[in-house]
Coordinates of C-alpha atoms in Angstrom, one line a residue:
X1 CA -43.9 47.4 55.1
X2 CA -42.7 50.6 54.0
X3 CA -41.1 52.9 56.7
X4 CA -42.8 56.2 57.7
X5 CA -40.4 58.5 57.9
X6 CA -37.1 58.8 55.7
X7 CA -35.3 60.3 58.5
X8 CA -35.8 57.2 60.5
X9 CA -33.8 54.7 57.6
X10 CA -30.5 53.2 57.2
X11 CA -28.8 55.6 54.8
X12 CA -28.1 54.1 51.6
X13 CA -25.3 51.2 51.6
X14 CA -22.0 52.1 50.3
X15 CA -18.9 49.6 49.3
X16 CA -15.8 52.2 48.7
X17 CA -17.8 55.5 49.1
X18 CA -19.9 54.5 45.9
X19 CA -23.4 53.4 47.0
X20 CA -24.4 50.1 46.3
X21 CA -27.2 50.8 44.0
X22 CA -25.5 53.2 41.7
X23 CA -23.2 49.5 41.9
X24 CA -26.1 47.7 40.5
X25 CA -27.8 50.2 38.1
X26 CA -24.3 50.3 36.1
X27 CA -23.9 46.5 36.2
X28 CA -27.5 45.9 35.6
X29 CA -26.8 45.3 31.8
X30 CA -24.7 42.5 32.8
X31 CA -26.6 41.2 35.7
X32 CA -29.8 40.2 34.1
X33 CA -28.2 37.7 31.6
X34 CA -26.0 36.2 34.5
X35 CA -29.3 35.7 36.0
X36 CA -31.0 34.2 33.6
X37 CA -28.2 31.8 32.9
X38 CA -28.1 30.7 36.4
X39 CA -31.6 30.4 36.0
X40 CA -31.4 27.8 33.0
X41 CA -28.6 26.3 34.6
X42 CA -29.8 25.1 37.8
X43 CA -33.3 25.2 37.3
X44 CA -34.4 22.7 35.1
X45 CA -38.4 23.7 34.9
X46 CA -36.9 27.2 33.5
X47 CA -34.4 26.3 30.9
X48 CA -37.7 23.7 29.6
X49 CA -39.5 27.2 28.8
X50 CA -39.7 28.0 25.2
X51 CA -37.0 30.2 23.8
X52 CA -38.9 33.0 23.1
X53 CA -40.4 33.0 26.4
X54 CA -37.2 32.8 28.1
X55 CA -35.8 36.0 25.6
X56 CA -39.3 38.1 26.5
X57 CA -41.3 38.1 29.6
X58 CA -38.8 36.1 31.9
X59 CA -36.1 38.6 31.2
X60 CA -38.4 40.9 31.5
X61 CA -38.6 39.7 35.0
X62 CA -35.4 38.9 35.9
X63 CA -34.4 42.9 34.6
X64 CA -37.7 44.0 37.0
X65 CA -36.5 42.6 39.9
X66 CA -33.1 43.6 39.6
X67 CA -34.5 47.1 39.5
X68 CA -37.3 46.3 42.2
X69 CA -33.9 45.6 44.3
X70 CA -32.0 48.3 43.5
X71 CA -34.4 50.4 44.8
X72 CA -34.9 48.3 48.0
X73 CA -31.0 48.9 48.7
X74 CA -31.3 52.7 47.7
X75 CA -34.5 54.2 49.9
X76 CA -34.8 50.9 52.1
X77 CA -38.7 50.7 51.5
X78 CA -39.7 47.2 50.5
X79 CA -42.1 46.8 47.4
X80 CA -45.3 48.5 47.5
X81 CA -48.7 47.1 46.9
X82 CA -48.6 47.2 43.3
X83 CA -45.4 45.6 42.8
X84 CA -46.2 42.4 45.3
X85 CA -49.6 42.2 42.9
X86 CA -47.4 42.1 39.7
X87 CA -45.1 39.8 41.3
X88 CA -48.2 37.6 42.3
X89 CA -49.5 37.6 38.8
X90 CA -46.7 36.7 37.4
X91 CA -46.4 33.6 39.6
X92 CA -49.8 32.5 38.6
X93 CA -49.0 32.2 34.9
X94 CA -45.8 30.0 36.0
X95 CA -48.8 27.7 38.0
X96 CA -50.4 28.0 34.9
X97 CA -47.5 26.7 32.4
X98 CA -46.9 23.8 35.2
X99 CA -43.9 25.4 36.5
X100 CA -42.7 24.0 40.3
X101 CA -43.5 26.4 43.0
X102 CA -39.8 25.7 44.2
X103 CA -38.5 27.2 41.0
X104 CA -40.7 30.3 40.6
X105 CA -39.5 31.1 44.4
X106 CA -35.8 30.5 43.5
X107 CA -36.0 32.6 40.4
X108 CA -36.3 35.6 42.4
X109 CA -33.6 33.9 45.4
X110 CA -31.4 33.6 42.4
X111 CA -31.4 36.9 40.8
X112 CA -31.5 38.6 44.2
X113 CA -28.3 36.6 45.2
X114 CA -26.6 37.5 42.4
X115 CA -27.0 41.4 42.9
X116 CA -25.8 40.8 46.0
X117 CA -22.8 38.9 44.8
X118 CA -22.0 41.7 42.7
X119 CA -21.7 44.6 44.9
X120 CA -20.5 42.8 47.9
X121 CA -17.7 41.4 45.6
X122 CA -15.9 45.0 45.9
X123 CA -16.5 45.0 50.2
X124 CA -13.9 45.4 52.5
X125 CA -13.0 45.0 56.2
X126 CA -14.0 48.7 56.9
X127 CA -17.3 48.0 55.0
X128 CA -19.3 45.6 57.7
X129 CA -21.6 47.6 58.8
X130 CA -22.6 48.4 55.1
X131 CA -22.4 44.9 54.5
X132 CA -25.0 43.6 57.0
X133 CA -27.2 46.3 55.9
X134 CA -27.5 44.9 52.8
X135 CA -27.8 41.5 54.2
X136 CA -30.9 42.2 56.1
X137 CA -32.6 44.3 53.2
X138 CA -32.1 41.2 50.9
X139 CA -33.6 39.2 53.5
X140 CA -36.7 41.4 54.3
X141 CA -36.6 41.8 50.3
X142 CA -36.9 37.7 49.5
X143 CA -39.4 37.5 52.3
X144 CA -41.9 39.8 50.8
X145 CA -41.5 38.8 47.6
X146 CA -41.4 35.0 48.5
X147 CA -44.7 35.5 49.9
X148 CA -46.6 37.2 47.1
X149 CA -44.9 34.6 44.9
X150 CA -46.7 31.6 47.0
X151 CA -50.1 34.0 47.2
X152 CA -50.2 34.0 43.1
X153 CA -49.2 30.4 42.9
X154 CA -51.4 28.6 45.5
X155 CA -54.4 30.9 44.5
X156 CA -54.1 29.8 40.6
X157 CA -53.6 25.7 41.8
X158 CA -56.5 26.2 43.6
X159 CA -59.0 28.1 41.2
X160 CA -57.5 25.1 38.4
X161 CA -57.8 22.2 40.9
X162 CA -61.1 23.3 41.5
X163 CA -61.7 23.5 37.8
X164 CA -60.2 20.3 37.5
X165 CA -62.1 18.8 40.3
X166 CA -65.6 19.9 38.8
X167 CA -65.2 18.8 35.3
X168 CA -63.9 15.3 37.1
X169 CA -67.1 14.5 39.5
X170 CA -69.0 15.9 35.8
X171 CA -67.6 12.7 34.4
X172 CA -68.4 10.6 37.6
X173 CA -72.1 11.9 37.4
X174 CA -72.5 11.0 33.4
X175 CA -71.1 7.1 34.0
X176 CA -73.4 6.6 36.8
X177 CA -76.3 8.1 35.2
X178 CA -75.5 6.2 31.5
X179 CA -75.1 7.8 28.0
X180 CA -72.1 8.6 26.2
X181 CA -69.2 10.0 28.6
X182 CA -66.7 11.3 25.7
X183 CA -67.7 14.6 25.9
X184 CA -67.4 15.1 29.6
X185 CA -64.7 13.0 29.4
X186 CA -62.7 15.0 26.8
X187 CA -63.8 18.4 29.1
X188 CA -62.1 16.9 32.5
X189 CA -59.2 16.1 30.1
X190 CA -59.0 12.6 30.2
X191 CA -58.8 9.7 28.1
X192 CA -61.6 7.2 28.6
X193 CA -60.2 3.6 29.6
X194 CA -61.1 0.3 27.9
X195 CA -62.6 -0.9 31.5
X196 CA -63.2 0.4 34.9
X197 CA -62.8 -1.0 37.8
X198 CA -66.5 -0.2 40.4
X199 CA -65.9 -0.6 43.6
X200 CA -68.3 0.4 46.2
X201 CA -66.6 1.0 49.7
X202 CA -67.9 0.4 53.3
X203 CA -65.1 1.8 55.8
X204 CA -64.8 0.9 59.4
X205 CA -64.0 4.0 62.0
X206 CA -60.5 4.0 62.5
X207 CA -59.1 3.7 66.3
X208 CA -59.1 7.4 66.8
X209 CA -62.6 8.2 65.7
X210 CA -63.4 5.8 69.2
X211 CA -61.3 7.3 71.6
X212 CA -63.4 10.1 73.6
X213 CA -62.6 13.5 73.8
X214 CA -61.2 13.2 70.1
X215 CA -62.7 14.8 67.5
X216 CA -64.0 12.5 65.2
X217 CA -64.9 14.8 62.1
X218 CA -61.2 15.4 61.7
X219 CA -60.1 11.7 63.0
X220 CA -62.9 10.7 60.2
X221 CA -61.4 13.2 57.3
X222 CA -57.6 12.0 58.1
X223 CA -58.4 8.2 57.2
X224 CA -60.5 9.6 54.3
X225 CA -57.1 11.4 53.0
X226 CA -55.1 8.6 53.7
X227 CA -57.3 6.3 51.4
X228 CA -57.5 8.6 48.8
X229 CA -53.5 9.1 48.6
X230 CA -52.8 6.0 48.4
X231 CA -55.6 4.8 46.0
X232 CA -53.9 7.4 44.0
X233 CA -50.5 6.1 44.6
X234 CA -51.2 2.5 43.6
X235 CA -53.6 2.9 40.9
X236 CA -52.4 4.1 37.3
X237 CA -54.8 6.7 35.7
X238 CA -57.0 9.1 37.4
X239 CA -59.0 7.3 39.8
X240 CA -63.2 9.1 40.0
X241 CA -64.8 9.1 43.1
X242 CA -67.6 10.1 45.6
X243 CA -66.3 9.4 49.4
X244 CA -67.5 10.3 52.8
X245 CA -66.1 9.1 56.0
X246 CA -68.4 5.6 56.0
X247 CA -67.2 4.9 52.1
X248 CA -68.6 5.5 49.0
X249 CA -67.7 4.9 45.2
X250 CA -64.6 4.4 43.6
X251 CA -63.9 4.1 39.4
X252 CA -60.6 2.6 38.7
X253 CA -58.9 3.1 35.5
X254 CA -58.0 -0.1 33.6
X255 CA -56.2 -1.2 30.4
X256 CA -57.5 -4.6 30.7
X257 CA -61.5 -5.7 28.4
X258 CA -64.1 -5.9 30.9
X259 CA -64.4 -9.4 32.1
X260 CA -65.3 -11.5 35.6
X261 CA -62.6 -10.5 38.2
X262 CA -61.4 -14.0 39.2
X263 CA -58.1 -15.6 39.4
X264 CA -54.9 -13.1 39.0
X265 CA -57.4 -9.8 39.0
X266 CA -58.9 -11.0 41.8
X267 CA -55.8 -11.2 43.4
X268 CA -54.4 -8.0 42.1
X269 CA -57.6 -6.3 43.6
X270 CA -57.4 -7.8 47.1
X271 CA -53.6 -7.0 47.4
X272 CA -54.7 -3.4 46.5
X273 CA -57.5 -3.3 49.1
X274 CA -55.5 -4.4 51.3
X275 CA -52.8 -1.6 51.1
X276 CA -55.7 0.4 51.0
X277 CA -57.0 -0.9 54.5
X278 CA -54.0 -0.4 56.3
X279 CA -53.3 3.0 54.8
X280 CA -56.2 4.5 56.1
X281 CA -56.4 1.9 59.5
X282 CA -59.8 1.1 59.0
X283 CA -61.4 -2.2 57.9
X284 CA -62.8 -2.3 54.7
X285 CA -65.9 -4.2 53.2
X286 CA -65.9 -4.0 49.1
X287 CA -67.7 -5.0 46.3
X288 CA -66.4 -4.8 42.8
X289 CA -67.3 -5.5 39.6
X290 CA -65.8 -4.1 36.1
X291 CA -67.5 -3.0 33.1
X292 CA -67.0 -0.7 30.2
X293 CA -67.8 3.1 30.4
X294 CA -70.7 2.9 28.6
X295 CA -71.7 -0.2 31.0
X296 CA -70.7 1.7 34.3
X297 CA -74.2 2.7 35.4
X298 CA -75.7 -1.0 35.8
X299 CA -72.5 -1.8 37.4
X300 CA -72.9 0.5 39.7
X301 CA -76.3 -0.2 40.6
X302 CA -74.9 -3.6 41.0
X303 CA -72.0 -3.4 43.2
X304 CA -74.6 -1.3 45.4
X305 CA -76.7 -4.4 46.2
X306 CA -73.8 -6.7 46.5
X307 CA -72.2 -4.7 49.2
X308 CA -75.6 -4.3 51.0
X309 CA -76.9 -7.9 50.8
X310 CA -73.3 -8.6 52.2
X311 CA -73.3 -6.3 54.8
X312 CA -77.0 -7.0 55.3
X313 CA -75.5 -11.1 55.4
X314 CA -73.1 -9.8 58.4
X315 CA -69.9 -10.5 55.9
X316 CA -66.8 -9.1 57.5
X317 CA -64.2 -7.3 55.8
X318 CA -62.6 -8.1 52.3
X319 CA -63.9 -8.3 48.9
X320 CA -66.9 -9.4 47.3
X321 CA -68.0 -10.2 44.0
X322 CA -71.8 -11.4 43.1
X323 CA -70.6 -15.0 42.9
X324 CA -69.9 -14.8 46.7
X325 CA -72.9 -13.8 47.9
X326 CA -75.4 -15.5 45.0
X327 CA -77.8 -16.7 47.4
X328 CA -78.0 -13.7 49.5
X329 CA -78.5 -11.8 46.7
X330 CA -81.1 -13.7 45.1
X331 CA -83.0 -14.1 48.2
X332 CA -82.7 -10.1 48.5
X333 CA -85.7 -9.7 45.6
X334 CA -88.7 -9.4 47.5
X335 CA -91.6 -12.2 46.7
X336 CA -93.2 -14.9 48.6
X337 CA -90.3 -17.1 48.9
X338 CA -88.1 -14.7 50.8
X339 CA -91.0 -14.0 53.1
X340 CA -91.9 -17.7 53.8
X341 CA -88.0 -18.3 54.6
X342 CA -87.4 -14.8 56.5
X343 CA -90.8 -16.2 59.0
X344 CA -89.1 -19.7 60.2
X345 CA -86.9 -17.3 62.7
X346 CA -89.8 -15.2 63.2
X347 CA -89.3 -17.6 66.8
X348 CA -86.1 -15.9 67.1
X349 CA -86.8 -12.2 67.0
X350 CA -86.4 -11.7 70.8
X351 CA -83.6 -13.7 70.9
X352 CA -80.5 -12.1 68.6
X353 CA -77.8 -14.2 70.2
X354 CA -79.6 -17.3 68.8
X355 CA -79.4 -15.7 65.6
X356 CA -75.6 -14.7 65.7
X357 CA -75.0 -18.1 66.8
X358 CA -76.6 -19.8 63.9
X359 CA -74.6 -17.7 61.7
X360 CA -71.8 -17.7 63.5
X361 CA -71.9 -22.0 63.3
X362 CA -72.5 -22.0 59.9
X363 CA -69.7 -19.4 58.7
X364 CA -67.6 -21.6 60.9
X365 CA -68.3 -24.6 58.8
X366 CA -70.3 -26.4 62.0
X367 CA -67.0 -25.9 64.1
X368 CA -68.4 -25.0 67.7
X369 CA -64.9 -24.1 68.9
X370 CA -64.1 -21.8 65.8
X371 CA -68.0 -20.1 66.3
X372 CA -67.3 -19.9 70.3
X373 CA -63.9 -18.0 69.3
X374 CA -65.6 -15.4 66.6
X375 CA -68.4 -14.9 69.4
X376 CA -66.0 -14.6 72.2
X377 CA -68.0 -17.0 74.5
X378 CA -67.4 -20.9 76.1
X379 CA -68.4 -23.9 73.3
X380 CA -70.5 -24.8 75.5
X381 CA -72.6 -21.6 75.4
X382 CA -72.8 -22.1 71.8
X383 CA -74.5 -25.9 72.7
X384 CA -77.2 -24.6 74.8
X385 CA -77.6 -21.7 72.2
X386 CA -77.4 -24.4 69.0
X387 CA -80.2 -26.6 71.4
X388 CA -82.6 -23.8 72.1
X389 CA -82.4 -22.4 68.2
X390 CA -83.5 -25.7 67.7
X391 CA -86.6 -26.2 69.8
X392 CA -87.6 -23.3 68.5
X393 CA -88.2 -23.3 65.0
X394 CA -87.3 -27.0 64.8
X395 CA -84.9 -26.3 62.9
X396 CA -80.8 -27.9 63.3
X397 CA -78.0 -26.5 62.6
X398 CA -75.9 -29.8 62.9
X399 CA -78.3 -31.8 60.1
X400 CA -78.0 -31.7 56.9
X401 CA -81.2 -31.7 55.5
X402 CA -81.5 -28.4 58.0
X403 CA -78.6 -26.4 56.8
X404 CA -79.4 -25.4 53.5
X405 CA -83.0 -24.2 54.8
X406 CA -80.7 -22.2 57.5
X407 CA -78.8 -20.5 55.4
X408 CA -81.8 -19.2 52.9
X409 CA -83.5 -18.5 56.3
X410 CA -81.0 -16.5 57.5
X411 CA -80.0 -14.7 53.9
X412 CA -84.1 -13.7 54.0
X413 CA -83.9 -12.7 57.3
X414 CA -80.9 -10.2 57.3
X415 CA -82.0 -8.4 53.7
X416 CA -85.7 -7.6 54.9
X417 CA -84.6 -6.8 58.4
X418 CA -82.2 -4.5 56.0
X419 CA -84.6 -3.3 53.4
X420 CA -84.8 -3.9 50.0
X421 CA -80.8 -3.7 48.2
X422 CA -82.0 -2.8 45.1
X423 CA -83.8 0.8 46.1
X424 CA -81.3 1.8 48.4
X425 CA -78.6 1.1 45.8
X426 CA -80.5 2.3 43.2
X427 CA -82.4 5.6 44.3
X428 CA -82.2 8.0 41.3
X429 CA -79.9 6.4 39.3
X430 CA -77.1 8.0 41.5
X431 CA -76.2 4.9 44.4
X432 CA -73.9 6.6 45.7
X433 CA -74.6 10.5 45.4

């Protein structure tokens, strides 16, 4: 950035015969207090700095750059190495304070713009040419320095978020695993809630991550993002989790005790799973439960075996609690019973349309019309299917007595054929890790 040989530069700008930077270095006493209130003025996250701040290092670095530019007008050699680092430093501490990006960067628009404002105040028609040459050395000036101001910033969010981050999933990790959480929660920063909200998350691909010749890894990571921003939009609090692109574990924040999420909660929750769905554009399968943080691990553990006994009980999308899928669940625990029922479609194993059928029909509260819809095939399809399920493990659908046994049958069926709920979800205390 800086030019190789002097004989190849501009000469220094002059207004008048006086050049510009003599201008500057005898109005510099004035200029750096017009910049800072300009700075105050029209940039709130500065004039929100502590006095004494504002009266030491800022001005400090408001006089700095006036001199950094000076210098830029007088040899026409940008800043060198050492002054982009201080300038990048400097920027950090701003990330560090919680100053805006957008202010740090117009600090140094601001105090460049009104150098130039001073000296070109005193041009005239004869001075153009010296005129634009000051123009395009503040520009290259404010580029440079806009850039190592972004370097310093970005690279301090990052190293904090990644602090931030760290001490976050360290708090995940200690409610999963059970104990006391203050501590880790006091180190992420964060105040622990009277509840949380568990909610363990099976995502459907989104359209894209079907298409071929798309790349699904990044098709799969966009609807991850998506979810998360809006999880974070619509949720108060800091929201923990462990996500991949298939789903994972989510901790909500809440203010309410821990309690059974019926009536209005429920409601609440589906609304919010359903922003969440469409957000992202996948279909979502969720089970939820809330507990207190000292309480999160078994709830954990337990929304882990609800969503797979549902899954397992071919559930489609939405929300479940444990009082929607009771029987499945119950008949998930491995022991005789389960096998007995799980062996009176043992006739069926070669024949998995029989079994969607049967599930299908019963789902459908024994409406043929409403099972031939969700299957995609004629009603009377789903006869001859009903018929055949029937001579076969003399079993039927359409009696009574028969339905009951179906359904247990079925529940037994789809968790073995699944494995065991319980060690998948519980694995080493982590279900979700």
């Amino acid at each position: 950035m800086t030019a190789s040989n002097p004989a190849d530069r501009d000469p220094a700008p002059q207004l008048g015969g006086v050049p510009v930077h003599e201008r500057l270095r005898a109005a510099a006493a004035a200029l750096a207090p017009a910049v800072m209130a300009r700075l105050v003025e029209q940039l709130p996250a500065y004039g929100a700095l502590p006095s004494e701040q504002l009266r030491g290092e800022v001005t400090r670095e408001v006089d700095r750059g006036i001199r950094a530019f000076t210098e830029v007008l007088r040899t026409g050699e940008l800043p060198e190495e050492t002054e982009l680092a201080r300038i990048s430093e400097s920027s950090a501490r701003r990330a560090d304070e919680g100053v805006p990006l957008e202010a740090v960067v117009g600090a140094y628009h601001f105090g460049a713009q009104e150098c130039a404002a001073q000296v070109l105040a005193e041009a005239r028609p004869g001075d153009l040419p010296d005129v634009l040459l000051i123009q395009r050395r503040l520009l290259d000036y404010l580029r440079l320095v806009s850039c190592a101001v972004a370097a310093g910033y970005v690279q301090e969010r990052q190293a904090a978020l990644g602090d931030e981050q760290v001490a976050r999933q360290s708090l995940l990790s200690r409610l999963l695993e059970g104990g006391d959480p203050r501590t880790a929660a006091d180190r992420a920063g964060l105040q622990l809630p009277p509840c949380y909200l568990i909610l363990g998350i099976t995502m459907g691909p989104h359209p894209d991550e079907l298409l071929p010749g798309v790349n699904h890894a990044v098709a799969a990571r966009r609807k991850l993002r998506r979810l998360r921003n809006e999880l974070q939009r619509r949720t108060t609090g800091v929201p923990l989790s462990v996500l991949a692109g298939n789903g994972g574990l989510v901790l909500i924040p809440s203010d309410t005790p821990p309690g059974d999420l019926d009536g209005p909660a429920r409601e609440r929750l589906s609304r919010l799973l359903e922003h969440l769905g469409r957000a992202c554009g996948a279909e979502l399968l969720v089970a939820a439960a809330a507990a207190a943080p000292d309480a999160v691990a078994d709830a954990a553990r337990l929304v882990g075996e609800v969503r797979e006994v549902a899954q397992a009980a071919g559930r489609g999308p939405g929300l479940y609690l444990l009082d929607d899928v009771l029987l499945e669940y119950q008949l998930s625990r491995p022991g005789p019973a389960r096998d007995r029922l799980g062996a009176l479609l043992a006739p069926l194993a070669r024949r998995p349309e029989l079994l969607d059928t049967l599930r299908a029909f019963l789902a459908c509260g024994l409406d043929r019309r409403r099972a031939a819809a969700r299957l995609q095939v004629h009603p009377n399809t789903v006869d001859y299917r009903l018929r055949r399920a029937t001579e076969l493990t003399g079993l039927d659908a359409a009696r009574g007595t028969d339905q009951l046994t179906l359904r247990a049958a079925l529940a037994a069926h789809d968790t073995a054929r699944h494995g065991d709920p319980r060690s998948a979800a519980t694995g080493p205390r982590r279900p979700y890790g």
